[in-house]
Amino acid sequence: MRMLVLTAISPEKNATRIIYVKTLFNELCKITNSELIWIVCQPELTQKYKNQDESIHSIHEYKNGLDLIKQHQPDVILLNYQILINHHYSFKI
């Protein structure tokens, strides 16, 4: 299973969101072969990293969201682990 995670925080940091996703991914790996794809959304370019089951990419590597999805073909996309209605309201208009 390919899991794509959009994050504003580098996966190399020990933030709550990163720990949450990595724990979820580790449990998923016990059940099935899995790959974790981090997309870092920061103004500066993030250094690309890849190993057997995890990779880190910068949002700047892609023309748009469709290009990102076509390139990685994820089974699951995680945007946020909380419901933040105020922030997402503008995308509905």
PDB file of C-alpha atoms in Angstrom:
ATOM      1  CA  MET A   1       0.000   0.000   0.000  1.00  0.00           C
ATOM      2  CA  ARG A   2       1.330   3.420  -0.947  1.00  0.00           C
ATOM      3  CA  MET A   3       0.511   6.121   1.601  1.00  0.00           C
ATOM      4  CA  LEU A   4       1.081   9.750   0.595  1.00  0.00           C
ATOM      5  CA  VAL A   5       1.259  12.351   3.372  1.00  0.00           C
ATOM      6  CA  LEU A   6       1.206  16.113   2.814  1.00  0.00           C
ATOM      7  CA  THR A   7       2.905  17.943   5.661  1.00  0.00           C
ATOM      8  CA  ALA A   8       4.235  21.399   6.492  1.00  0.00           C
ATOM      9  CA  ILE A   9       6.670  19.834   8.975  1.00  0.00           C
ATOM     10  CA  SER A  10       9.771  17.920   7.919  1.00  0.00           C
ATOM     11  CA  PRO A  11       9.380  14.181   8.602  1.00  0.00           C
ATOM     12  CA  GLU A  12      12.809  14.276  10.239  1.00  0.00           C
ATOM     13  CA  LYS A  13      11.356  16.251  13.184  1.00  0.00           C
ATOM     14  CA  ASN A  14       9.573  14.726  16.184  1.00  0.00           C
ATOM     15  CA  ALA A  15       6.285  16.595  15.885  1.00  0.00           C
ATOM     16  CA  THR A  16       2.986  15.021  16.962  1.00  0.00           C
ATOM     17  CA  ARG A  17       1.762  14.661  13.372  1.00  0.00           C
ATOM     18  CA  ILE A  18       4.983  12.968  12.254  1.00  0.00           C
ATOM     19  CA  ILE A  19       4.946  10.529  15.179  1.00  0.00           C
ATOM     20  CA  TYR A  20       1.257   9.771  14.532  1.00  0.00           C
ATOM     21  CA  VAL A  21       1.845   8.976  10.848  1.00  0.00           C
ATOM     22  CA  LYS A  22       5.001   6.932  11.469  1.00  0.00           C
ATOM     23  CA  THR A  23       3.231   4.861  14.146  1.00  0.00           C
ATOM     24  CA  LEU A  24       0.315   4.249  11.799  1.00  0.00           C
ATOM     25  CA  PHE A  25       2.726   3.301   9.013  1.00  0.00           C
ATOM     26  CA  ASN A  26       4.706   0.895  11.226  1.00  0.00           C
ATOM     27  CA  GLU A  27       1.489  -0.910  12.173  1.00  0.00           C
ATOM     28  CA  LEU A  28       0.436  -1.038   8.531  1.00  0.00           C
ATOM     29  CA  CYS A  29       3.805  -2.586   7.581  1.00  0.00           C
ATOM     30  CA  LYS A  30       3.043  -5.498   9.918  1.00  0.00           C
ATOM     31  CA  ILE A  31      -0.003  -6.344   7.805  1.00  0.00           C
ATOM     32  CA  THR A  32       1.096  -5.581   4.242  1.00  0.00           C
ATOM     33  CA  ASN A  33       3.986  -4.260   2.167  1.00  0.00           C
ATOM     34  CA  SER A  34       3.790  -0.498   2.408  1.00  0.00           C
ATOM     35  CA  GLU A  35       5.507   2.628   1.164  1.00  0.00           C
ATOM     36  CA  LEU A  36       5.358   6.022   2.885  1.00  0.00           C
ATOM     37  CA  ILE A  37       5.657   9.086   0.647  1.00  0.00           C
ATOM     38  CA  TRP A  38       6.122  12.427   2.411  1.00  0.00           C
ATOM     39  CA  ILE A  39       5.361  15.632   0.493  1.00  0.00           C
ATOM     40  CA  VAL A  40       6.779  18.609   2.392  1.00  0.00           C
ATOM     41  CA  CYS A  41       4.916  21.870   1.745  1.00  0.00           C
ATOM     42  CA  GLN A  42       7.403  24.612   2.630  1.00  0.00           C
ATOM     43  CA  PRO A  43       8.502  27.751   0.747  1.00  0.00           C
ATOM     44  CA  GLU A  44      12.075  26.479   0.518  1.00  0.00           C
ATOM     45  CA  LEU A  45      13.047  23.373  -1.419  1.00  0.00           C
ATOM     46  CA  THR A  46      13.306  20.206   0.687  1.00  0.00           C
ATOM     47  CA  GLN A  47      16.145  17.777   0.049  1.00  0.00           C
ATOM     48  CA  LYS A  48      14.896  14.609  -1.623  1.00  0.00           C
ATOM     49  CA  TYR A  49      15.394  11.325   0.253  1.00  0.00           C
ATOM     50  CA  LYS A  50      14.473   7.741  -0.596  1.00  0.00           C
ATOM     51  CA  ASN A  51      15.017   4.336   0.954  1.00  0.00           C
ATOM     52  CA  GLN A  52      13.225   1.011   0.559  1.00  0.00           C
ATOM     53  CA  ASP A  53       9.911   1.959   2.193  1.00  0.00           C
ATOM     54  CA  GLU A  54       9.988   5.739   2.715  1.00  0.00           C
ATOM     55  CA  SER A  55      10.674   8.823   0.596  1.00  0.00           C
ATOM     56  CA  ILE A  56      10.639  12.591   1.153  1.00  0.00           C
ATOM     57  CA  HIS A  57       9.831  15.046  -1.635  1.00  0.00           C
ATOM     58  CA  SER A  58       9.298  18.785  -1.928  1.00  0.00           C
ATOM     59  CA  ILE A  59       5.970  20.104  -3.194  1.00  0.00           C
ATOM     60  CA  HIS A  60       8.031  22.170  -5.665  1.00  0.00           C
ATOM     61  CA  GLU A  61       8.925  19.025  -7.654  1.00  0.00           C
ATOM     62  CA  TYR A  62       5.419  18.924  -9.150  1.00  0.00           C
ATOM     63  CA  LYS A  63       3.492  21.151 -11.563  1.00  0.00           C
ATOM     64  CA  ASN A  64       0.221  20.639  -9.674  1.00  0.00           C
ATOM     65  CA  GLY A  65      -1.665  18.165  -7.496  1.00  0.00           C
ATOM     66  CA  LEU A  66      -2.674  15.966 -10.407  1.00  0.00           C
ATOM     67  CA  ASP A  67       0.970  15.647 -11.480  1.00  0.00           C
ATOM     68  CA  LEU A  68       1.858  14.616  -7.916  1.00  0.00           C
ATOM     69  CA  ILE A  69      -0.844  11.927  -7.808  1.00  0.00           C
ATOM     70  CA  LYS A  70       0.005  10.590 -11.279  1.00  0.00           C
ATOM     71  CA  GLN A  71       3.682  10.329 -10.379  1.00  0.00           C
ATOM     72  CA  HIS A  72       3.242   8.483  -7.074  1.00  0.00           C
ATOM     73  CA  GLN A  73      -0.115   6.712  -7.577  1.00  0.00           C
ATOM     74  CA  PRO A  74      -0.951   6.504  -3.850  1.00  0.00           C
ATOM     75  CA  ASP A  75      -3.603   4.207  -2.401  1.00  0.00           C
ATOM     76  CA  VAL A  76      -4.173   6.541   0.566  1.00  0.00           C
ATOM     77  CA  ILE A  77      -3.674  10.308   0.890  1.00  0.00           C
ATOM     78  CA  LEU A  78      -3.414  11.873   4.357  1.00  0.00           C
ATOM     79  CA  LEU A  79      -3.908  15.621   4.466  1.00  0.00           C
ATOM     80  CA  ASN A  80      -4.539  16.224   8.143  1.00  0.00           C
ATOM     81  CA  TYR A  81      -5.304  14.126  11.190  1.00  0.00           C
ATOM     82  CA  GLN A  82      -7.752  16.709  12.564  1.00  0.00           C
ATOM     83  CA  ILE A  83     -10.883  18.289  11.162  1.00  0.00           C
ATOM     84  CA  LEU A  84     -10.172  21.978  10.698  1.00  0.00           C
ATOM     85  CA  ILE A  85     -13.332  23.375   9.166  1.00  0.00           C
ATOM     86  CA  ASN A  86     -12.206  26.999   9.271  1.00  0.00           C
ATOM     87  CA  HIS A  87      -9.108  26.329   7.177  1.00  0.00           C
ATOM     88  CA  HIS A  88     -10.834  24.123   4.624  1.00  0.00           C
ATOM     89  CA  TYR A  89     -13.895  26.312   4.138  1.00  0.00           C
ATOM     90  CA  SER A  90     -12.154  28.507   1.557  1.00  0.00           C
ATOM     91  CA  PHE A  91     -11.511  25.492  -0.693  1.00  0.00           C
ATOM     92  CA  LYS A  92     -15.241  24.787  -0.944  1.00  0.00           C
ATOM     93  CA  ILE A  93     -16.164  28.202  -2.331  1.00  0.00           C
TER      94      ILE A  93
END
